[in-house]
CSV table of C-alpha atoms and ligand atoms in Angstrom, one decimal:
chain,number,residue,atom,x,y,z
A,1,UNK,CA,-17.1,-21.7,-11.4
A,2,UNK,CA,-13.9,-23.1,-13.6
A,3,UNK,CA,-11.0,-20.7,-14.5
A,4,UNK,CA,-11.5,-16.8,-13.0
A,5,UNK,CA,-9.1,-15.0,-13.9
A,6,UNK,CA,-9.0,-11.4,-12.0
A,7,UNK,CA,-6.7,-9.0,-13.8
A,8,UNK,CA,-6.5,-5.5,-12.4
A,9,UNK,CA,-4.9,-2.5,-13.9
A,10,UNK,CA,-3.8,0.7,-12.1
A,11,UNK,CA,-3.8,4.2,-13.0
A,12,UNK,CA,-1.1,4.6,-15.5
A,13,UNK,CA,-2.0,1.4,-17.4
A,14,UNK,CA,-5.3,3.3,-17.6
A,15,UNK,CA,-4.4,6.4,-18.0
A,16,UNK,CA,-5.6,8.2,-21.6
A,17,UNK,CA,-7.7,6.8,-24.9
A,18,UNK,CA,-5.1,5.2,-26.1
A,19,UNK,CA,-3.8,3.2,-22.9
A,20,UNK,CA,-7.6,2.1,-22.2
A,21,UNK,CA,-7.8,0.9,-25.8
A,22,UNK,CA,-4.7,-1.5,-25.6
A,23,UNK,CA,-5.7,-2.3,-22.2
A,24,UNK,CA,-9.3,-3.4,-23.9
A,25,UNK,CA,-7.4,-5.8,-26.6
A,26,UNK,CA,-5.2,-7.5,-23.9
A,27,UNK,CA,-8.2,-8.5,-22.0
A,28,UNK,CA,-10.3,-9.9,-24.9
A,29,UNK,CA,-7.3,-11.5,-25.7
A,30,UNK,CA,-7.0,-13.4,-22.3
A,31,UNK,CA,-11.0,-14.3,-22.4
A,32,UNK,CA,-10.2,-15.9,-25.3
A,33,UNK,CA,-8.1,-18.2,-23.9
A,34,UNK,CA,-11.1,-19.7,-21.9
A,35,UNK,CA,-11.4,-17.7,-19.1
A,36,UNK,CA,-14.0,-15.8,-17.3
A,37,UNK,CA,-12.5,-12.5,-16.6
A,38,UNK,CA,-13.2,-9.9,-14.0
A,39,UNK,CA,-11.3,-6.6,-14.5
A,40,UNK,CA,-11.0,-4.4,-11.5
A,41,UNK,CA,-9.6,-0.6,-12.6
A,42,UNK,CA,-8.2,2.2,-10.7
A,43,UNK,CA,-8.8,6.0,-11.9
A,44,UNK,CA,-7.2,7.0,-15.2
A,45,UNK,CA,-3.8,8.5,-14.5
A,46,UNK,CA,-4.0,11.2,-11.7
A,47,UNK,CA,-7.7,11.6,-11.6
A,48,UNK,CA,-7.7,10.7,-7.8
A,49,UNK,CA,-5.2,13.8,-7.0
A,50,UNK,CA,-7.2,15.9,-9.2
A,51,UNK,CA,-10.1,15.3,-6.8
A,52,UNK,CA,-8.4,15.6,-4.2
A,53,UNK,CA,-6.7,19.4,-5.1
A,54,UNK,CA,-10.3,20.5,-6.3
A,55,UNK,CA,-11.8,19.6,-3.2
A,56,UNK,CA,-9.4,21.4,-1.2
A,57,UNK,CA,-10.2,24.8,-3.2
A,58,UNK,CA,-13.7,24.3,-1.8
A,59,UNK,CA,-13.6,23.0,1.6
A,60,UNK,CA,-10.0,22.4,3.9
A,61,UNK,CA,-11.4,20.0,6.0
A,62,UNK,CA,-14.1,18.4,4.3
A,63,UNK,CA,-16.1,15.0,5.8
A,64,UNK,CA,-14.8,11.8,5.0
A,65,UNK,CA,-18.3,11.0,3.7
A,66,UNK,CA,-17.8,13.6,1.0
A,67,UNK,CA,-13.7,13.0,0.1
A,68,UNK,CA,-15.3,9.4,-0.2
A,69,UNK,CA,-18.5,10.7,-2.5
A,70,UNK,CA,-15.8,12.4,-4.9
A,71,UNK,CA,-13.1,10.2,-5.1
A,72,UNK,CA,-15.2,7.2,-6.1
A,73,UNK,CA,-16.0,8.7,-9.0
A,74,UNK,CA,-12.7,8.3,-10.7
A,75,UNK,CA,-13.1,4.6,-10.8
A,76,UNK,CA,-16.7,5.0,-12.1
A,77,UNK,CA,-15.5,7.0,-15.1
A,78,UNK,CA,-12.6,4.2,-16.2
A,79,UNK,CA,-14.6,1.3,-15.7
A,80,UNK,CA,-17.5,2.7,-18.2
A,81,UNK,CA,-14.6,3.7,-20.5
A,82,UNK,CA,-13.1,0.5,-20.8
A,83,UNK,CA,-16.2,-1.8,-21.0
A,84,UNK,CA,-16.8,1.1,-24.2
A,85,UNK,CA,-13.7,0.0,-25.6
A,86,UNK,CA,-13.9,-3.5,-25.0
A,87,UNK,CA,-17.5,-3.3,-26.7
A,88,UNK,CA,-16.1,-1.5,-29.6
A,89,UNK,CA,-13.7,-5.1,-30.2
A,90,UNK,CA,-17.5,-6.6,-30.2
A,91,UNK,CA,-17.3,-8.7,-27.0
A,92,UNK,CA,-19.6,-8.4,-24.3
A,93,UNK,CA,-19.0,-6.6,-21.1
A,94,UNK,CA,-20.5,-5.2,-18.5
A,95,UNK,CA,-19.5,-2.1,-15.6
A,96,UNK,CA,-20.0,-2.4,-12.2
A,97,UNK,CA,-19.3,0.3,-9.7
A,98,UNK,CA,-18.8,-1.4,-5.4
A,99,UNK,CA,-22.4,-0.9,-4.5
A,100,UNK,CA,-23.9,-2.6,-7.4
A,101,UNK,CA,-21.4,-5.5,-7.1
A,102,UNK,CA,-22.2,-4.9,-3.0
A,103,UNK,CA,-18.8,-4.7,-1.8
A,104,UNK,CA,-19.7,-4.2,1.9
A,105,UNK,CA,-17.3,-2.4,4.0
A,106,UNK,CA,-16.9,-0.8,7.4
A,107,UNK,CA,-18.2,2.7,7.8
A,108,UNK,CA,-14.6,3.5,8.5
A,109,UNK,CA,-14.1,6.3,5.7
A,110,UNK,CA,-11.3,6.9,3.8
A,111,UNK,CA,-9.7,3.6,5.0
A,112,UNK,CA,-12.8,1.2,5.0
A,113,UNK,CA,-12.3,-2.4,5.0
A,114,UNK,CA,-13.7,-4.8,2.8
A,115,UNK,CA,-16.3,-7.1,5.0
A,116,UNK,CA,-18.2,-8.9,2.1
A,117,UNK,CA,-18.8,-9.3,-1.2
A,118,UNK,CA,-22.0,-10.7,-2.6
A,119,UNK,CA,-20.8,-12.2,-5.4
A,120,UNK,CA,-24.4,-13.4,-7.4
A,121,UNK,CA,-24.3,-10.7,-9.6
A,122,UNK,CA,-21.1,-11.3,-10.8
A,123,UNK,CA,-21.5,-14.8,-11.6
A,124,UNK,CA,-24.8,-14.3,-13.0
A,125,UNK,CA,-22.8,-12.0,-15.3
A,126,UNK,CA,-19.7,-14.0,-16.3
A,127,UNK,CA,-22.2,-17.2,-16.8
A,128,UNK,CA,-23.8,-14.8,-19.7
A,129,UNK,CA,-20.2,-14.9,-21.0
A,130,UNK,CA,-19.7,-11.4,-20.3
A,131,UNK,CA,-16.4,-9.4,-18.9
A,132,UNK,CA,-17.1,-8.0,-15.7
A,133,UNK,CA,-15.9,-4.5,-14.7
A,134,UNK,CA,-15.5,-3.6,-11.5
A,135,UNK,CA,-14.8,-0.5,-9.9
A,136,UNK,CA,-11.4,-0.4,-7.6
A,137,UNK,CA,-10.9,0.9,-4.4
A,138,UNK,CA,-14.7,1.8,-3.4
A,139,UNK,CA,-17.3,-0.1,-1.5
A,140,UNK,CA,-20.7,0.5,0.4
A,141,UNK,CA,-21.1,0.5,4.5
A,142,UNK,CA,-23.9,-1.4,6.1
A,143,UNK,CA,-25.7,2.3,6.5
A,144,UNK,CA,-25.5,2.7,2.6
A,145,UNK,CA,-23.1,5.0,2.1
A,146,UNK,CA,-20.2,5.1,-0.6
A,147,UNK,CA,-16.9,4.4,1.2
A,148,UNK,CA,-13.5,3.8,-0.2
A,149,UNK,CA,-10.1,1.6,0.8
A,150,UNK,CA,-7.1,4.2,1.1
A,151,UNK,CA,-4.9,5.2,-1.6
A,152,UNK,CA,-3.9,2.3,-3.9
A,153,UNK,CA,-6.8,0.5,-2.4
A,154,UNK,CA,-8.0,-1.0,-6.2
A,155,UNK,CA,-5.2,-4.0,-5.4
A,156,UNK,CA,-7.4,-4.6,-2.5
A,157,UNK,CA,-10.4,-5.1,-4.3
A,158,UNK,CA,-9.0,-7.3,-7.1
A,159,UNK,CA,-7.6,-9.5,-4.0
A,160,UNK,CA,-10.7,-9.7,-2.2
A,161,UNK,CA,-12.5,-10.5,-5.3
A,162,UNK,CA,-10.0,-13.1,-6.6
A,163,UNK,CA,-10.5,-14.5,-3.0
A,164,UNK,CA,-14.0,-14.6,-2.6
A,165,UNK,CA,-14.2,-16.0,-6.3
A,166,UNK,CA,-12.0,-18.3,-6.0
A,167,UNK,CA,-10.2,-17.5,-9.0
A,168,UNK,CA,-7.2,-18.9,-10.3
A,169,UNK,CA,-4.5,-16.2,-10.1
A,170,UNK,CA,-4.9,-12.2,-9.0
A,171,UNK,CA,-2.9,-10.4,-12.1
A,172,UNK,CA,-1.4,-7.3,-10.9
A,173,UNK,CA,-0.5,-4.6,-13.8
A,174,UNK,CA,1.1,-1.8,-13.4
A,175,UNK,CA,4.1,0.4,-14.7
A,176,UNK,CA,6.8,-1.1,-13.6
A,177,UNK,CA,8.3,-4.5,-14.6
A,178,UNK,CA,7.2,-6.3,-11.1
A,179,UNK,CA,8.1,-5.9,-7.5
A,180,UNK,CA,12.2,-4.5,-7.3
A,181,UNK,CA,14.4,-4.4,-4.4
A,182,UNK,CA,13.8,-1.2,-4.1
A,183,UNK,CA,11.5,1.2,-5.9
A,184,UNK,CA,13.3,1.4,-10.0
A,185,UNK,CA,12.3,5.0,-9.9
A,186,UNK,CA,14.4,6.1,-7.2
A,187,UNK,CA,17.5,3.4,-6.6
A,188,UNK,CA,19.2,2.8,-9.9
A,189,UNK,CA,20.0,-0.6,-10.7
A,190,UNK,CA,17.3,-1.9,-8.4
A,191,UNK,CA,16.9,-5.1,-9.5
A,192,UNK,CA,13.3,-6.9,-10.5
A,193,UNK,CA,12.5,-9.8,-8.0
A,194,UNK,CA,11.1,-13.0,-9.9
A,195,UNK,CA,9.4,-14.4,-6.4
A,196,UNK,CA,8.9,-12.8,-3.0
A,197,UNK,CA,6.8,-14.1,0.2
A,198,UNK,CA,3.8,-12.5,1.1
A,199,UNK,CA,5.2,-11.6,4.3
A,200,UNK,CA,8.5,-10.0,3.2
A,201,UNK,CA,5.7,-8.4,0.7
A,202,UNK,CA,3.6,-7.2,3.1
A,203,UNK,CA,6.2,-5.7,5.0
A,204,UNK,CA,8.0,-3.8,2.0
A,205,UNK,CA,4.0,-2.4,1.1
A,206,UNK,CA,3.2,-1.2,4.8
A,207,UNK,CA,6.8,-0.1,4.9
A,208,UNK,CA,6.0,2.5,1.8
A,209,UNK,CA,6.4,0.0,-1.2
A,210,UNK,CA,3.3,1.3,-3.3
A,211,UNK,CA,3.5,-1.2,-5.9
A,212,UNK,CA,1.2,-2.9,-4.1
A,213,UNK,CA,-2.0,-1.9,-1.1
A,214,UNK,CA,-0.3,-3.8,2.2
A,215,UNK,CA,-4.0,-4.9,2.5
A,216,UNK,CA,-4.4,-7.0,-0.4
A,217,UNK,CA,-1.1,-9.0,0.2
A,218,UNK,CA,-2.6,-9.4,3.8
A,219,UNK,CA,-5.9,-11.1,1.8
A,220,UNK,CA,-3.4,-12.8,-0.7
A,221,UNK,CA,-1.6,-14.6,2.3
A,222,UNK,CA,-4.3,-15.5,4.3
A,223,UNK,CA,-6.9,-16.7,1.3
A,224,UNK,CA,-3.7,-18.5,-0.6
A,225,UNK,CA,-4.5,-16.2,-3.3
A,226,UNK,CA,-2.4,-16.6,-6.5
A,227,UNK,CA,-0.8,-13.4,-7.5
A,228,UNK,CA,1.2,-12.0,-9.4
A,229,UNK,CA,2.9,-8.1,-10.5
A,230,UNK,CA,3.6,-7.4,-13.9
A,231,UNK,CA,3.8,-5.0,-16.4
A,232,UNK,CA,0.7,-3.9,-18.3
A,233,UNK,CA,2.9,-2.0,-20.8
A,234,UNK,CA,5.4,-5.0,-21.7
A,235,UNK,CA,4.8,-8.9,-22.1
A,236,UNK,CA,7.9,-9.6,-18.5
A,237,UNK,CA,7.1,-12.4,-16.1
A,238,UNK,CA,6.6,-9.9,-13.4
A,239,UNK,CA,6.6,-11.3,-9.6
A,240,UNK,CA,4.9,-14.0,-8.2
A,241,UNK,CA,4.3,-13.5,-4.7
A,242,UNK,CA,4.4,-16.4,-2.9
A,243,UNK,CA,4.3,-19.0,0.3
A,244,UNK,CA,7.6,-18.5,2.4
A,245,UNK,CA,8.9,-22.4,1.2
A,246,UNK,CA,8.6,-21.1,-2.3
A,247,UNK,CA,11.5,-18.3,-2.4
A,248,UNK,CA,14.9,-18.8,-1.7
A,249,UNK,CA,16.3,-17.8,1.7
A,250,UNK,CA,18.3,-15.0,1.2
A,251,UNK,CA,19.1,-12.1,4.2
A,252,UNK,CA,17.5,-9.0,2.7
A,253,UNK,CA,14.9,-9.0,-0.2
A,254,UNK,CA,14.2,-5.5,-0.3
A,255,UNK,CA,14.4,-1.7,1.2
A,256,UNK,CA,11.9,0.5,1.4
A,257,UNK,CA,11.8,4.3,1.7
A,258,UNK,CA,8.5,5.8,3.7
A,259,UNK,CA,8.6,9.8,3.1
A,260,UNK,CA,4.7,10.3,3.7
A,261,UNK,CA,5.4,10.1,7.6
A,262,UNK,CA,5.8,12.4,10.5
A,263,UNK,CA,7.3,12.3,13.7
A,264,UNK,CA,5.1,13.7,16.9
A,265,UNK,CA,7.0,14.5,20.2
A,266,UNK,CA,4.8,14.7,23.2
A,267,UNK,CA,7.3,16.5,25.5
A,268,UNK,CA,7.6,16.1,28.8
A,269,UNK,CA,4.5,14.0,30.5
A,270,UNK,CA,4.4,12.7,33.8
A,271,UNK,CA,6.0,9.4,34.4
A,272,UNK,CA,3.1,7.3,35.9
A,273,UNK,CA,0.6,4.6,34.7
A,274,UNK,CA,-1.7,5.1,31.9
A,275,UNK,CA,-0.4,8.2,30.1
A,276,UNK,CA,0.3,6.2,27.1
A,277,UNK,CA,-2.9,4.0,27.7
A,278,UNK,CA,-4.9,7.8,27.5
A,279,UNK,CA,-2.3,9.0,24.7
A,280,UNK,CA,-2.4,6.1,21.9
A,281,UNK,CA,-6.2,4.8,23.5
A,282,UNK,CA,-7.3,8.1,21.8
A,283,UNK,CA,-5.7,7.6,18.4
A,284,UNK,CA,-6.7,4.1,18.5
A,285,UNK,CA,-10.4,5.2,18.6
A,286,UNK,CA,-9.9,8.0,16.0
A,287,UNK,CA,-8.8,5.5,13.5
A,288,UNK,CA,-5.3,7.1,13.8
A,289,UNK,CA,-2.6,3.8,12.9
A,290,UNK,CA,0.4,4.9,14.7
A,291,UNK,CA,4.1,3.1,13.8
A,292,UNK,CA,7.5,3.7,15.9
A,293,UNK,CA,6.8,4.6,19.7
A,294,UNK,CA,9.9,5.6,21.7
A,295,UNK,CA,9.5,6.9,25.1
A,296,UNK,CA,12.6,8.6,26.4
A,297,UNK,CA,13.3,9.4,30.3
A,298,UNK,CA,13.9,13.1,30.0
A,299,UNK,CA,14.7,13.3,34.0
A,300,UNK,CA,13.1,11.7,37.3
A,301,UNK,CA,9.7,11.3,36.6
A,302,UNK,CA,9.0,13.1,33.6
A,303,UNK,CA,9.1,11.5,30.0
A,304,UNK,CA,9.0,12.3,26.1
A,305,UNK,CA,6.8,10.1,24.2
A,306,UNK,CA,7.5,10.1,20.6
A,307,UNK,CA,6.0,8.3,17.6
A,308,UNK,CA,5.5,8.3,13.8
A,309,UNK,CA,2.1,8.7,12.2
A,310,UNK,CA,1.4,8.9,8.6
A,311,UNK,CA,1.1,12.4,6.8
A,312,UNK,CA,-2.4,12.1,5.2
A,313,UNK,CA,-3.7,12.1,9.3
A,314,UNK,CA,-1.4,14.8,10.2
A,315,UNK,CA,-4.3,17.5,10.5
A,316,UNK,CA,-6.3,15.0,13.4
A,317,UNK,CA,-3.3,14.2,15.3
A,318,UNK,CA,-2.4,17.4,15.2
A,319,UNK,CA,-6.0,18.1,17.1
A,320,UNK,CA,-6.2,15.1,19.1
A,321,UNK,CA,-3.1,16.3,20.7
A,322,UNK,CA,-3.7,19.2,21.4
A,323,UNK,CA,-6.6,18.0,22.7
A,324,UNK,CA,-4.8,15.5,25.0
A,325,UNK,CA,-1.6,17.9,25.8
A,326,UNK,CA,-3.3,19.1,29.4
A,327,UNK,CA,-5.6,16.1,30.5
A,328,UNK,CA,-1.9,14.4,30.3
A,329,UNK,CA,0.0,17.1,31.4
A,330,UNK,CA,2.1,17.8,28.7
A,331,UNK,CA,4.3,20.6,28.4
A,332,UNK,CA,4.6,20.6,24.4
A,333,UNK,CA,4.0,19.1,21.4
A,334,UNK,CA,6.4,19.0,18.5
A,335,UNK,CA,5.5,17.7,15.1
A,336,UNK,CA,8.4,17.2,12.9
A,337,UNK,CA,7.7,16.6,8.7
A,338,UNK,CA,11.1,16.1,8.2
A,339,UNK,CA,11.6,12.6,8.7
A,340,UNK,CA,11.5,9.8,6.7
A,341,UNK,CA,11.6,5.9,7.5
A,342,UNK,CA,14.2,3.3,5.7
A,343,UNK,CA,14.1,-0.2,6.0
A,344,UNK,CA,15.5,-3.5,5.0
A,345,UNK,CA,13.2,-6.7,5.1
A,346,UNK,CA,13.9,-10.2,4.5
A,347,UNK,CA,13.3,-13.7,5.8
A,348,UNK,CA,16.9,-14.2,6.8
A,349,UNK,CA,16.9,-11.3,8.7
A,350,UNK,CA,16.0,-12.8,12.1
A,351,UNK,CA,18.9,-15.3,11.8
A,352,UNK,CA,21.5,-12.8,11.2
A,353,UNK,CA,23.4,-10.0,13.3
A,354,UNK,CA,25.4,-8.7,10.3
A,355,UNK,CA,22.0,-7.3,8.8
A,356,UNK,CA,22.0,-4.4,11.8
A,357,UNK,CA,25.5,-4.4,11.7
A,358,UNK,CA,25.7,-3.4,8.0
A,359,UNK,CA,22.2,-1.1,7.8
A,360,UNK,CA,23.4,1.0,10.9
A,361,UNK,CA,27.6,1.2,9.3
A,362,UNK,CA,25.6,2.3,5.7
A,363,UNK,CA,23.8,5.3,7.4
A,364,UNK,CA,26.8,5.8,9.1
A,365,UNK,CA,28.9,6.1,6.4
A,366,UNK,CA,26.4,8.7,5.0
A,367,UNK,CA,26.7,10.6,7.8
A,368,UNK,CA,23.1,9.9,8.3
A,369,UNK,CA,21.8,10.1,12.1
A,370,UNK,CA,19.2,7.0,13.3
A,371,UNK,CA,16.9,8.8,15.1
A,372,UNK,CA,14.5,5.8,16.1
A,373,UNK,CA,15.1,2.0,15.1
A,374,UNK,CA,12.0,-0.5,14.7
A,375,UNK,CA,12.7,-4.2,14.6
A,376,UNK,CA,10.6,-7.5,14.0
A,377,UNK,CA,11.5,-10.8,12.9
A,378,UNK,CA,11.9,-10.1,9.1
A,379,UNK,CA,12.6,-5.8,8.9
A,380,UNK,CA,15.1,-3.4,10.5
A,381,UNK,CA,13.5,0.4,10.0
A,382,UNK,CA,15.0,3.5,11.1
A,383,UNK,CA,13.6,7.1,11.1
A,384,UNK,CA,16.5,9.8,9.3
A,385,UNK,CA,15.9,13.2,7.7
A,386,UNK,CA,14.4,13.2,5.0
A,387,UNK,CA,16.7,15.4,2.7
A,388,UNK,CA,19.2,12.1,3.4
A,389,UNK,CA,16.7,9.9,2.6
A,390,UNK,CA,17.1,9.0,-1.2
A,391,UNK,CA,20.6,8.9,-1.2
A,392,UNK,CA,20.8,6.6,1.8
A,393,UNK,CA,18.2,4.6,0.0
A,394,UNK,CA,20.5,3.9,-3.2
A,395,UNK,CA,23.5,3.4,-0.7
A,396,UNK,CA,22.3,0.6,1.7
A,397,UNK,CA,21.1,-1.0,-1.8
A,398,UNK,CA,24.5,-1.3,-3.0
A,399,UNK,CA,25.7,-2.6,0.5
A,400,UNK,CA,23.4,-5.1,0.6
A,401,UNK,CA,24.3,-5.9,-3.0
A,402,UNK,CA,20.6,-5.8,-3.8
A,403,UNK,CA,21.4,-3.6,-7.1
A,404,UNK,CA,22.0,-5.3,-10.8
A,405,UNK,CA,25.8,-5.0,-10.8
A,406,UNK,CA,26.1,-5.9,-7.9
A,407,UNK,CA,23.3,-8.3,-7.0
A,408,UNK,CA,24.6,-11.5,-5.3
A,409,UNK,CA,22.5,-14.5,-4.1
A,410,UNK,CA,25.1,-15.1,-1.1
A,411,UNK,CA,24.8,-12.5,1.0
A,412,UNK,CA,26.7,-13.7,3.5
A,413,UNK,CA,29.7,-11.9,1.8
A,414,UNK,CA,28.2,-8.3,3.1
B,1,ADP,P1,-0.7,1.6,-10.0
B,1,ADP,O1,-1.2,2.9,-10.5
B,1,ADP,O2,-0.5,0.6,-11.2
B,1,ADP,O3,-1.4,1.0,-8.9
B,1,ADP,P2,1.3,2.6,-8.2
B,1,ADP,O4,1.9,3.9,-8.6
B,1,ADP,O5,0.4,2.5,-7.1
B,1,ADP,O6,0.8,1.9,-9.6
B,1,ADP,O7,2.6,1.6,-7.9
B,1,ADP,C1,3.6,1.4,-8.8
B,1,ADP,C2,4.8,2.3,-8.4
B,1,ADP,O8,5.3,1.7,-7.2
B,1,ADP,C3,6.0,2.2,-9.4
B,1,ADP,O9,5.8,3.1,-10.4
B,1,ADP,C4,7.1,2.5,-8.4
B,1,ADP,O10,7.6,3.8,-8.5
B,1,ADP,C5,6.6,2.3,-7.0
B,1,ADP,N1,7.4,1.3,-6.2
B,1,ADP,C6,7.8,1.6,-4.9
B,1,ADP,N2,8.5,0.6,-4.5
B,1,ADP,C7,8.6,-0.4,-5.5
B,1,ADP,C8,9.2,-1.6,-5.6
B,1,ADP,N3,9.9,-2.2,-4.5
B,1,ADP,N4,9.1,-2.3,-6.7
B,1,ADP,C9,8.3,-1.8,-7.7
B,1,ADP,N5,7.8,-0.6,-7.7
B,1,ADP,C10,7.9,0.1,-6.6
B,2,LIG,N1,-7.5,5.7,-7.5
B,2,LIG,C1,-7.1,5.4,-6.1
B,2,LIG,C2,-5.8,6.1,-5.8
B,2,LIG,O1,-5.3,6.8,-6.6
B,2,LIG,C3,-7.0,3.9,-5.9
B,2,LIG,C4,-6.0,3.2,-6.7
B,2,LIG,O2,-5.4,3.7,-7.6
B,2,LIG,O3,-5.7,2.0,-6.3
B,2,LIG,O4,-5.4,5.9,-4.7
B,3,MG,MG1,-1.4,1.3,-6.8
């Protein structure tokens, strides 16, 4: 099918009657240039916390199956909204929440991935020249059941559909210009990226970027998707993010600020095979992702084992570990909130020695104290307290010279 266009629009761009009317006239606007357009919509504004807070009045811990029940609801009420204002501009349009367009996911939920889409009805529907609505961020497991993607997960569904459409370009809107050094909102002068690669992407969204769900730039990369992040409040080029041969080669492209993490300290543990197979063999099965491991040798066989998690899994590591603390001998367990994680990425990274040099004379400078350092081929990330976390942000920006009055293409100067 010629010229898909999948367009999706977050919560702000959604977020009252007025929003989801202008929202309505820009997408009649683009099917009138010829296209066949499939919009995929988050939860107005911040239905999805609201949920959230009303469910925990009811229940502290309640199922997954449940959290994923309520939370798809949200997107059900946009979608319908919109396709009511795009049928008050007379154009047809239809709603579709993830189980009638069968988005099949794992029964993983909370954090299900996207397995499959059947993709007839949606055809069927754009061949009738009608929009097509689709609910964000949910899906339906094999067994049935409602499931949704993790927070922010609507990107993923717009990428898997633009994918598995085979659509001409994914269009990203949100409210904020495009993808900036550094998030605009809390490094002043960032400064809005025209290109980046998917991987230096990827890594700034798993690195706490939330402009964009690191699993949909996974599915951009690895189905060449088109796609691109712009503004749905302003008429900016946004960001295209693109193949690695497409952007110029410059050190850093970005740092990122992670303050939804926690650091876990098994304290301790014999020093013998297969404590951390038993340890991180556990999480692993509990669905548990677990970043930055150290492992420190306290004295003659005995060890501390210490890694990050992130927050929203806080409450089942915090039982798992317990759990584990005497089958592996441990003599405590500390968990510390008070961390967050900075990082620099960019494809010149792995060619350089300055980039350490200059990250770890920054935090310095601050004062700040790295306590654990990451590396891979295109990021640096270290774990600091998190009170010095926003100010250290804004100052390794202006060392880098990543920031508008100071933004050089050179960076060899630094
Ligand atoms: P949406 O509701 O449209 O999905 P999100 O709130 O999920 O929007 O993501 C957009 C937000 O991401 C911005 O408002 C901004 O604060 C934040 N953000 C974090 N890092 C960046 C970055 N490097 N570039 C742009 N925005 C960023
Ligand atoms: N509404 C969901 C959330 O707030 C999904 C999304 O916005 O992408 O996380
Ligand atoms: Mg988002």
């Amino acid at each position: 099918m010629d010229n898909i266009i999948v367009q999706k629009y977050g919560g702000s761009s959604v977020g009252s009657i007025d929003r989801i009317k202008n929202v309505a006239k820009q997408i009649v606007k683009a099917k009138y240039k010829n296209n066949k357009i499939v919009v995929v919509v988050s939860a107005m504004g911040n239905t999805t916390n609201e949920l959230i807070e009303k469910a925990m009045k009811i229940n502290e811990n309640p199922s997954s199956r449940e959290m994923d029940m309520l939370l798809s609801t949200g997107e059900q009420m946009s979608i319908s909204l919109l396709a009511m204002a795009i049928q008050e501009l007379n154009e047809e349009v239809i709603s579709l929440n993830g189980y009638q367009c069968k988005i099949i996911t794992d029964d993983k939920h909370k954090k299900a991935r996207i397995k499959d889409i059947d993709t007839i009805r949606i055809k069927n529907e754009l061949e009738k020249e009608k929009i097509v609505i689709v609910a964000g961020f949910q899906g339906v497991s094999q067994k049935n059941d409602i499931t949704t993607l993790g927070r922010g997960g609507s990107d993923t569904t717009a990428v898997a559909l633009a994918a598995i459409l085979n659509a001409t370009r994914c269009e990203i809107y949100t409210d904020v210009d495009g993808v900036y050094t550094s998030d605009p909102r809390i490094v002043k002068g960032a400064n809005l990226l025209d290109r980046i690669s998917y991987d230096e992407m990827l890594e700034l969204a798993s690195l706490g970027a939330k402009v964009l769900h690191p699993r949909c730039v996974e599915l951009a990369r690895k189905y060449n998707v088109e796609l691109v992040v712009k503004s749905s409040f302003n008429k900016c080029n946004g960001t295209e993010v693109v193949e690695v041969n497409k952007v110029e080669n410059v050190l850093v492209r970005g740092v990122s600020l992670d303050e939804n993490i926690a650091k876990i300290s098994i304290l301790e543990v014999p020093d013998e095979p297969g404590i951390s197979y038993k340890l991180f063999d556990t999480l692993s099965k509990n669905n548990i992702q677990v970043d930055m491991i150290i492992q420190n040798i306290n004295r003659e066989n005995i060890n501390d084992i210490s890694f990050t998690v992130k927050v929203e899994d806080l409450k089942e590591v915090k039982r798992i570990s317990n759990e584990l603390k005497n089958k592996i001998n441990a003599k405590d367990i500390i968990i510390d909130e008070s961390v967050s994680k900075i990082s620099v990425v960019g494809i010149g990274i792995a060619g350089s020695s300055n980039v350490a040099s200059v990250f770890f004379r920054s935090l310095y400078e601050l004062g700040v104290n790295i306590q654990m350092i990451s590396t891979s081929e295109i990021k640096i990330s270290c774990i600091i307290d998190k009170k010095k976390g926003r100010e250290a942000l804004q100052y390794v920006n202006q060392e880098f010279r990543l920031c508008s009055d100071n933004y050089v293409f050179e960076q060899e100067i630094v």
